Short mmCIF file of C-alpha atoms in Angstrom, two decimals:
data_model
loop_
_atom_site.label_atom_id
_atom_site.label_comp_id
_atom_site.label_asym_id
_atom_site.label_seq_id
_atom_site.Cartn_x
_atom_site.Cartn_y
_atom_site.Cartn_z
CA LEU R 1 0.00 -0.04 0.01
CA GLY R 2 2.90 2.33 0.76
CA ARG R 3 4.39 1.60 -2.79
CA GLU R 4 1.09 2.45 -4.43
CA CYS R 5 0.78 5.67 -2.39
CA ASN R 6 4.20 6.68 -3.70
CA GLN R 7 3.07 5.80 -7.18
CA GLY R 8 -0.21 7.75 -6.82
CA LEU R 9 1.53 10.80 -5.34
CA ALA R 10 3.65 10.92 -8.46
CA VAL R 11 0.64 12.10 -10.45
CA GLY R 12 0.48 15.80 -10.63
CA GLY R 13 -2.48 17.93 -9.72
CA ALA R 14 -5.08 17.55 -6.88
CA GLN R 15 -7.49 14.90 -6.44
CA ARG R 16 -10.02 14.45 -3.66
CA VAL R 17 -11.72 11.26 -2.57
CA ARG R 18 -14.94 11.51 -0.89
CA ARG R 19 -17.00 8.72 0.58
CA ARG R 20 -20.76 8.96 1.20
CA PRO R 21 -21.44 8.59 5.02
CA ALA R 22 -22.93 5.16 5.68
CA HIS R 23 -25.51 5.90 8.31
CA ALA R 24 -28.55 6.79 6.34
CA ALA R 25 -31.44 4.43 6.70
CA GLN R 26 -29.40 1.85 8.59
CA TYR R 27 -30.69 1.84 12.13
CA GLY R 28 -34.21 0.92 12.44
CA PRO R 29 -36.66 2.28 15.11
CA LEU R 30 -34.18 3.62 17.62
CA ALA R 31 -34.81 6.22 19.97
CA PRO R 32 -32.97 8.60 17.63
CA GLY R 33 -30.01 10.69 18.45
CA LEU R 34 -27.57 8.24 20.22
CA LEU R 35 -27.07 5.78 17.48
CA ASP R 36 -25.08 8.00 15.18
CA PRO R 37 -22.87 7.27 12.11
CA PRO R 38 -20.66 4.37 12.67
CA ASP R 39 -16.96 4.83 13.66
CA VAL R 40 -15.32 3.67 10.33
CA ARG R 41 -11.70 3.86 10.24
CA GLU R 42 -9.47 3.44 7.19
CA PRO R 43 -5.93 2.02 7.54
CA ASP R 44 -3.37 4.11 9.07
CA PHE R 45 -1.56 6.15 6.56
CA ARG R 46 0.46 8.31 8.94
CA SER R 47 3.56 6.27 8.14
CA PHE R 48 3.74 7.60 4.74
CA VAL R 49 2.48 11.20 4.91
CA HIS R 50 5.31 13.37 3.68
CA SER R 51 5.45 17.06 4.24
CA GLY R 52 2.04 18.11 3.11
CA ARG R 53 1.96 15.79 -0.01
CA VAL R 54 -0.66 13.66 1.44
CA ARG R 55 -3.25 15.21 3.87
CA ARG R 56 -5.97 13.06 5.25
CA SER R 57 -8.96 15.23 6.03
CA ASP R 58 -10.51 13.07 8.60
CA SER R 59 -13.57 14.27 10.39
CA LYS R 60 -12.86 12.38 13.60
CA VAL R 61 -12.67 15.21 16.18
CA ASP R 62 -12.09 14.14 19.69
CA GLY R 63 -13.24 10.71 18.82
CA GLU R 64 -16.45 11.81 17.09
CA ASP R 65 -17.38 11.01 13.51
CA ARG R 66 -18.38 13.79 11.21
CA GLY R 67 -18.06 11.91 7.73
CA SER R 68 -14.79 11.53 6.13
CA ALA R 69 -12.75 12.50 3.21
CA VAL R 70 -9.26 11.90 1.95
CA VAL R 71 -7.27 14.64 0.20
CA LEU R 72 -4.21 14.00 -2.04
CA ARG R 73 -1.92 16.87 -2.97
CA ARG R 74 1.39 17.06 -4.74
CA GLY R 75 3.33 20.15 -3.95
CA THR R 76 1.20 23.26 -4.19
CA SER R 77 -0.46 22.48 -7.58
CA ASP R 78 -4.17 22.63 -7.60
CA ARG R 79 -4.80 21.43 -11.25
CA ALA R 80 -6.98 18.49 -11.99
CA THR R 81 -5.14 15.67 -13.92
CA HIS R 82 -6.18 12.52 -15.75
CA THR R 83 -6.73 9.43 -13.51
CA THR R 84 -4.07 6.69 -13.89
CA SER R 85 -4.53 3.04 -13.04
CA ASP R 86 -2.19 3.39 -10.11
CA GLU R 87 -4.36 6.38 -8.67
CA ARG R 88 -7.57 4.41 -9.21
CA TYR R 89 -5.87 1.47 -7.20
CA LEU R 90 -4.96 3.86 -4.46
CA ARG R 91 -8.33 5.35 -4.22
CA GLY R 92 -9.71 1.83 -3.80
CA SER R 93 -7.07 1.10 -1.14
CA LEU R 94 -7.90 4.40 0.72
CA VAL R 95 -11.59 3.60 1.15
CA MET R 96 -11.00 0.07 2.46
CA ARG R 97 -12.40 -0.33 5.94
CA ALA R 98 -10.16 -1.89 8.67
CA ARG R 99 -12.45 -4.59 10.21
CA GLN R 100 -11.71 -6.01 13.61
CA HIS R 101 -12.77 -9.53 14.65
CA THR R 102 -15.97 -9.70 16.69
CA ASP R 103 -14.94 -10.62 20.24
CA VAL R 104 -16.68 -11.67 23.31
CA ALA R 105 -17.15 -8.15 24.58
CA THR R 106 -18.93 -7.21 21.33
CA ILE R 107 -21.23 -10.08 21.43
CA ALA R 108 -22.14 -9.29 25.05
CA ALA R 109 -22.69 -5.59 24.25
CA LEU R 110 -24.96 -6.60 21.37
CA VAL R 111 -27.08 -8.91 23.75
CA VAL R 112 -27.35 -6.19 26.30
CA ALA R 113 -28.24 -3.56 23.72
CA VAL R 114 -31.02 -5.57 22.12
CA LEU R 115 -32.62 -6.48 25.61
CA ALA R 116 -32.14 -2.69 26.69
CA VAL R 117 -34.08 -1.36 23.57
CA SER R 118 -36.55 -4.28 23.81
CA ALA R 119 -37.48 -3.01 27.18
CA SER R 120 -38.71 0.28 25.90
CA GLY R 121 -42.30 -0.62 25.01
CA PRO R 122 -43.00 -2.69 28.05
CA MET R 123 -41.68 -0.01 30.45
CA ILE R 124 -43.95 2.56 28.57
CA ALA R 125 -46.92 0.33 29.00
CA TYR R 126 -46.21 -0.40 32.58
CA ALA R 127 -45.61 3.21 33.74
CA VAL R 128 -48.67 4.75 35.40
CA ALA R 129 -48.27 8.08 33.77
CA PRO R 130 -49.59 10.09 30.78
CA ALA R 131 -47.93 9.03 27.53
CA ILE R 132 -46.96 12.52 26.57
CA ALA R 133 -45.54 13.04 30.10
CA ILE R 134 -43.47 9.86 29.66
CA ALA R 135 -42.05 11.17 26.35
CA PHE R 136 -41.27 14.49 27.94
CA TRP R 137 -39.41 13.06 31.00
CA ARG R 138 -37.52 10.60 29.10
CA ASN R 139 -36.01 13.32 26.88
CA ALA R 140 -35.62 15.85 29.68
CA MET R 141 -33.68 13.29 31.78
CA ALA R 142 -31.44 12.61 28.76
CA VAL R 143 -30.86 16.36 28.34
CA GLY R 144 -29.81 16.48 32.06
CA ALA R 145 -27.36 13.82 31.39
CA LEU R 146 -25.84 14.98 28.13
CA ALA R 147 -26.04 18.87 28.54
CA PRO R 148 -23.18 19.26 31.04
CA VAL R 149 -20.96 17.15 28.78
CA ALA R 150 -21.74 19.28 25.76
CA LEU R 151 -21.23 22.51 27.59
CA ALA R 152 -18.00 21.35 28.86
CA ARG R 153 -16.57 19.86 25.62
CA ARG R 154 -18.43 21.62 22.76
CA ARG R 155 -19.15 25.15 24.08
CA ASP R 156 -17.57 26.68 21.01
CA GLU R 157 -19.22 24.45 18.59
CA LEU R 158 -22.73 24.98 20.23
CA ALA R 159 -22.12 28.75 19.90
CA SER R 160 -21.25 28.34 16.24
CA LEU R 161 -24.39 26.34 15.59
CA ALA R 162 -26.44 29.17 17.26
CA ARG R 163 -24.97 32.33 15.71
CA GLY R 164 -21.68 31.40 13.84
CA PRO R 165 -20.85 29.91 10.54
CA ALA R 166 -22.55 26.58 11.39
CA ARG R 167 -25.99 28.19 11.73
CA ARG R 168 -27.21 26.13 8.64
CA GLU R 169 -26.40 22.92 10.50
CA GLY R 170 -27.97 24.44 13.62
CA VAL R 171 -31.22 24.84 11.63
CA PHE R 172 -31.15 21.20 10.64
CA CYS R 173 -30.48 20.29 14.31
CA VAL R 174 -33.58 22.18 15.44
CA LEU R 175 -35.66 20.63 12.64
CA ALA R 176 -34.54 17.26 13.57
CA GLY R 177 -35.59 17.96 17.26
CA LEU R 178 -39.02 18.88 16.05
CA ALA R 179 -39.34 15.60 14.12
CA LEU R 180 -38.09 13.70 17.09
CA ALA R 181 -40.70 15.32 19.30
CA ILE R 182 -43.42 14.21 16.70
CA HIS R 183 -41.94 10.70 16.89
CA PHE R 184 -42.32 10.54 20.62
CA LEU R 185 -45.71 12.18 20.58
CA THR R 186 -47.02 9.40 18.28
CA TRP R 187 -45.12 6.37 19.17
CA VAL R 188 -45.14 6.59 22.99
CA PRO R 189 -49.04 6.69 23.11
CA SER R 190 -49.10 3.93 20.63
CA ALA R 191 -47.50 1.52 23.19
CA LYS R 192 -50.22 2.25 25.60
CA LEU R 193 -53.11 1.85 23.10
CA THR R 194 -52.12 -1.33 21.18
CA THR R 195 -49.97 -4.20 22.00
CA VAL R 196 -46.25 -3.58 22.76
CA ALA R 197 -45.32 -6.03 19.95
CA ALA R 198 -47.55 -4.33 17.34
CA ALA R 199 -46.39 -0.82 18.36
CA THR R 200 -42.72 -1.89 18.28
CA ALA R 201 -43.06 -3.66 14.83
CA LEU R 202 -45.06 -0.77 13.17
CA GLY R 203 -42.61 1.73 14.55
CA ALA R 204 -39.80 -0.41 12.97
CA THR R 205 -40.98 0.71 9.49
CA GLN R 206 -38.68 3.57 9.68
CA PRO R 207 -36.33 2.27 6.97
CA VAL R 208 -39.21 1.88 4.74
CA TRP R 209 -40.29 5.66 4.97
CA GLN R 210 -36.72 6.68 4.61
CA GLY R 211 -36.68 4.80 1.25
CA LEU R 212 -39.81 6.67 0.07
CA ILE R 213 -38.25 9.95 1.39
CA ALA R 214 -35.22 9.19 -0.87
CA VAL R 215 -37.70 8.80 -3.84
CA GLY R 216 -38.99 12.27 -3.07
CA GLN R 217 -35.51 13.64 -3.13
CA GLY R 218 -35.05 12.32 -6.68
CA ARG R 219 -33.06 9.17 -5.89
CA ARG R 220 -33.77 5.85 -7.63
CA LEU R 221 -34.34 2.74 -5.47
CA PRO R 222 -33.34 -0.75 -6.42
CA ARG R 223 -36.05 -3.25 -7.26
CA LEU R 224 -35.19 -5.22 -4.17
CA THR R 225 -35.88 -2.22 -2.07
CA TRP R 226 -39.25 -1.70 -3.69
CA LEU R 227 -39.96 -5.48 -2.94
CA GLY R 228 -39.04 -4.90 0.74
CA ILE R 229 -41.34 -1.88 0.92
CA ALA R 230 -44.22 -3.64 -0.64
CA VAL R 231 -43.73 -6.70 1.84
CA ALA R 232 -43.50 -4.34 4.76
CA VAL R 233 -46.67 -2.36 3.82
CA LEU R 234 -48.61 -5.66 3.30
CA GLY R 235 -47.46 -6.89 6.67
CA ALA R 236 -48.35 -3.67 8.30
CA ALA R 237 -51.80 -3.74 6.80
CA ALA R 238 -52.30 -7.42 7.88
CA ALA R 239 -51.21 -6.60 11.39
CA THR R 240 -53.51 -3.47 11.74
CA GLY R 241 -56.38 -5.33 10.09
CA ALA R 242 -56.14 -8.07 12.80
CA ASP R 243 -57.30 -5.30 15.23
CA VAL R 244 -60.26 -3.88 13.04
CA GLY R 245 -63.48 -4.97 14.44
CA VAL R 246 -61.79 -6.06 17.71
CA SER R 247 -60.63 -2.90 19.27
CA THR R 248 -60.91 0.61 17.87
CA THR R 249 -58.36 1.63 20.50
CA ALA R 250 -55.87 -0.80 19.21
CA VAL R 251 -56.29 0.37 15.60
CA ILE R 252 -55.55 4.00 16.78
CA GLY R 253 -52.49 2.86 18.45
CA ASP R 254 -51.49 0.80 15.24
CA LEU R 255 -51.76 4.09 13.22
CA LEU R 256 -49.88 6.12 15.76
CA ALA R 257 -47.19 3.59 15.59
CA VAL R 258 -46.90 4.00 11.95
CA ALA R 259 -46.82 7.78 12.24
CA GLY R 260 -44.06 7.36 14.69
CA GLY R 261 -42.03 5.38 12.23
CA MET R 262 -42.66 8.07 9.56
CA ALA R 263 -41.53 10.79 12.04
CA ALA R 264 -38.41 8.85 12.83
CA ALA R 265 -37.53 8.62 9.20
CA VAL R 266 -37.83 12.40 8.77
CA TYR R 267 -35.72 12.75 11.92
CA THR R 268 -33.03 10.65 10.43
CA ALA R 269 -33.09 12.42 7.13
CA LEU R 270 -32.76 16.00 8.69
CA GLY R 271 -30.06 14.57 11.08
CA GLU R 272 -28.07 13.27 8.09
CA ARG R 273 -27.78 16.73 6.77
CA ALA R 274 -26.86 18.08 10.29
CA ARG R 275 -24.35 15.36 11.16
CA ILE R 276 -22.04 16.19 8.13
CA THR R 277 -20.17 18.58 10.12
CA THR R 278 -21.60 18.56 13.65
CA SER R 279 -20.28 16.22 16.38
CA THR R 280 -22.28 13.61 18.05
CA THR R 281 -22.33 15.32 21.38
CA SER R 282 -23.52 18.64 20.10
CA TYR R 283 -26.08 17.20 17.74
CA THR R 284 -27.58 14.87 20.30
CA ALA R 285 -27.71 17.67 22.97
CA VAL R 286 -29.51 20.22 20.57
CA CYS R 287 -31.99 17.65 19.32
CA TYR R 288 -32.90 16.24 22.83
CA THR R 289 -33.15 19.81 24.12
CA VAL R 290 -35.46 21.02 21.31
CA CYS R 291 -37.55 17.79 21.67
CA ALA R 292 -37.91 18.16 25.45
CA ALA R 293 -38.92 21.75 25.08
CA VAL R 294 -41.67 21.04 22.42
CA LEU R 295 -43.02 18.19 24.65
CA LEU R 296 -43.04 20.43 27.59
CA VAL R 297 -45.12 23.05 25.67
CA VAL R 298 -47.66 20.30 24.67
CA CYS R 299 -47.88 19.07 28.16
CA LEU R 300 -48.60 22.57 29.52
CA VAL R 301 -51.08 23.37 26.75
CA ALA R 302 -52.90 20.07 27.10
CA ARG R 303 -52.74 20.42 30.94
CA VAL R 304 -51.01 17.01 31.27
CA PRO R 305 -49.84 16.54 34.87
CA LEU R 306 -45.95 16.23 35.00
CA THR R 307 -45.83 15.06 38.69
CA GLY R 308 -47.87 13.12 41.29
CA TYR R 309 -46.87 9.67 39.76
CA PRO R 310 -46.35 6.60 41.91
CA ALA R 311 -42.77 5.49 42.62
CA THR R 312 -43.05 2.69 40.24
CA ALA R 313 -43.68 5.15 37.40
CA TRP R 314 -40.56 7.24 38.33
CA LEU R 315 -38.49 4.04 38.31
CA ALA R 316 -39.81 3.11 34.88
CA LEU R 317 -38.92 6.72 33.61
CA VAL R 318 -35.40 6.44 34.95
CA GLY R 319 -35.16 2.87 33.39
CA LEU R 320 -36.23 4.27 29.98
CA THR R 321 -33.72 6.94 29.98
CA VAL R 322 -30.77 4.78 31.29
CA GLY R 323 -31.70 1.59 29.62
CA PRO R 324 -33.06 2.04 25.99
CA GLN R 325 -32.09 5.69 25.47
CA LEU R 326 -28.55 5.85 26.90
CA LEU R 327 -27.33 2.38 27.52
CA GLY R 328 -28.86 0.48 24.66
CA HIS R 329 -27.95 2.76 21.87
CA SER R 330 -24.51 3.51 23.28
CA LEU R 331 -23.70 -0.07 23.12
CA PHE R 332 -24.83 -0.28 19.60
CA ASN R 333 -22.43 2.56 18.87
CA PHE R 334 -19.65 0.58 20.52
CA SER R 335 -20.44 -2.51 18.58
CA LEU R 336 -20.48 -0.58 15.22
CA ARG R 337 -16.71 -0.32 15.58
CA ARG R 338 -16.42 -4.01 15.16
CA VAL R 339 -19.39 -5.35 13.18
CA SER R 340 -21.09 -3.87 9.98
CA ALA R 341 -23.76 -1.39 10.24
CA THR R 342 -25.99 -3.70 8.15
CA THR R 343 -25.60 -6.40 10.74
CA ILE R 344 -26.57 -3.94 13.48
CA SER R 345 -29.59 -2.85 11.43
CA VAL R 346 -30.92 -6.34 11.22
CA LEU R 347 -30.13 -7.18 14.86
CA ILE R 348 -32.11 -4.23 15.97
CA LEU R 349 -35.14 -5.76 14.38
CA LEU R 350 -34.87 -8.42 17.24
CA GLU R 351 -36.31 -5.48 19.44
CA VAL R 352 -39.67 -6.61 18.21
CA PRO R 353 -39.77 -10.32 19.41
CA GLY R 354 -37.72 -9.14 22.39
CA ALA R 355 -40.33 -6.48 23.34
CA ALA R 356 -43.14 -9.17 22.80
CA LEU R 357 -41.36 -11.79 25.05
CA ILE R 358 -40.76 -9.10 27.81
CA ALA R 359 -44.35 -7.82 27.51
CA TRP R 360 -45.67 -11.48 27.85
CA ALA R 361 -43.51 -12.29 30.87
CA TRP R 362 -43.77 -9.06 32.72
CA LEU R 363 -47.26 -7.72 31.65
CA GLY R 364 -49.05 -11.00 30.59
CA GLN R 365 -49.61 -9.18 27.05
CA MET R 366 -49.64 -11.07 23.92
CA PRO R 367 -50.62 -9.87 20.44
CA ARG R 368 -53.63 -11.41 18.82
CA ARG R 369 -53.11 -14.65 16.81
CA GLY R 370 -54.21 -12.90 13.58
CA ALA R 371 -51.56 -10.31 14.01
CA TRP R 372 -48.56 -12.71 13.93
CA PRO R 373 -48.47 -13.33 10.31
CA GLY R 374 -48.56 -9.55 9.42
CA LEU R 375 -45.81 -8.78 11.92
CA ALA R 376 -43.64 -11.53 10.51
CA LEU R 377 -44.15 -10.07 7.02
CA LEU R 378 -43.54 -6.68 8.32
CA LEU R 379 -40.21 -7.60 9.74
CA ALA R 380 -39.17 -9.59 6.73
CA GLY R 381 -39.87 -6.47 4.46
CA VAL R 382 -37.86 -4.00 6.60
CA ALA R 383 -34.98 -6.62 6.62
CA ILE R 384 -35.16 -6.72 2.81
CA VAL R 385 -35.08 -2.92 2.63
CA VAL R 386 -32.05 -2.76 5.00
CA LEU R 387 -30.18 -5.35 3.00
CA ALA R 388 -30.99 -3.92 -0.37
CA GLY R 389 -29.75 -0.48 0.90
CA ARG R 390 -26.52 -2.12 1.82
CA ARG R 391 -26.14 -3.68 -1.60
CA ALA R 392 -26.92 -0.43 -3.40
CA ARG R 393 -24.26 1.47 -1.26
CA ASP R 394 -21.57 -1.28 -2.05
CA ALA R 395 -22.39 -1.15 -5.78
CA ALA R 396 -21.92 2.78 -5.66
CA SER R 397 -18.92 2.70 -3.37
CA THR R 398 -16.65 3.96 -6.22
CA PRO R 399 -14.92 7.28 -4.66
CA VAL R 400 -16.12 10.44 -6.19
CA GLU R 401 -13.53 12.78 -7.62
CA GLU R 402 -13.94 16.51 -7.12
CA PRO R 403 -12.00 19.25 -8.97
CA GLU R 404 -10.83 21.07 -5.90
CA ALA R 405 -8.70 19.45 -3.30
CA GLY R 406 -9.28 20.19 0.34
CA VAL R 407 -12.88 21.58 -0.14
CA ILE R 408 -15.64 19.55 1.46
CA ASP R 409 -19.02 20.21 0.18
CA PRO R 410 -21.52 19.32 2.83
CA SER R 411 -24.49 19.37 0.50
CA ALA R 412 -22.86 16.52 -1.62
CA SER R 413 -23.20 13.93 1.29
CA HIS R 414 -26.60 12.43 1.69
#
């Protein structure tokens, strides 16, 4: 690889290799914000960086991923040159991912993470508190845990997002927080109105809606993705139809869960734009703060009581914050350093049977028999969408050449 670098650097001019961030539509029905783009590292090129001839413009800042680019320079020239075979080989080498073997710690982290996120629906159903209040306290407690860290480590970046050169990204952070609030306003009540398994499965349609958002943005979806969308929609219709004529309340809960999945997809699409240059800490703190503020206003306008709950409800609220929202998704982030994002995305779907088992063992709650085939089809469709998206990204993984070296265009990443 060092030999090829030296050959590639012999080519005059300036070339830039940019790789599309791999986090879009990959993470399923998470409490958004903490499962951010994976920590993908290329091989270490420091051993053959020579006096400015090669500069790696890596967006890892204090351990946080902001997307990545590799910039190649020769001397001070900025002229674009023709691409040689050696240079193409070099580009392919630069974008290779350095994978580590999955170890026992990673497997344990994945098991704990799946169990943690699976407990979200059952704890919401268990807590004797209004659904909107649960959504508010869950985010408010998360802000209490994250804000001190953000203020201590990212004060300058937060100021830049508010009134500095990063105001555009700050707007996307705020809009993502609004979408996150809509997600919680719809999905949390659904867990109380329908079965935990149905609410979790229907909320897991987030990748499906992200695919449709991509179509609205002018992107073309592979046929396999359309197949997955069709299977998922058919499964969602079958699962919801099982509640028609049995429980109007359950049908409303099913529809709210679908709306929650849609809002989560919008949140992810907006977050993708903000996360191009914004650190994980700042992005999460801003989103949760905006979300908590919106939910607080809704609670005050609707006169939803924010106190006076039994001790068991407060324990459930703390458990929701520490378990699914912080521990679960942080462990998924840890695992993303060692396994592929696609594997994580499929494993996250285990939240549905996990939530159903916890609800059955803890609350004695089981979905209706007629809903099981629809739920199975729904999960299969979402898995197809995730895997098809991965195949499409692999097929389009050829580095993109830009005419100006050293210039990162945030609007070019999706």
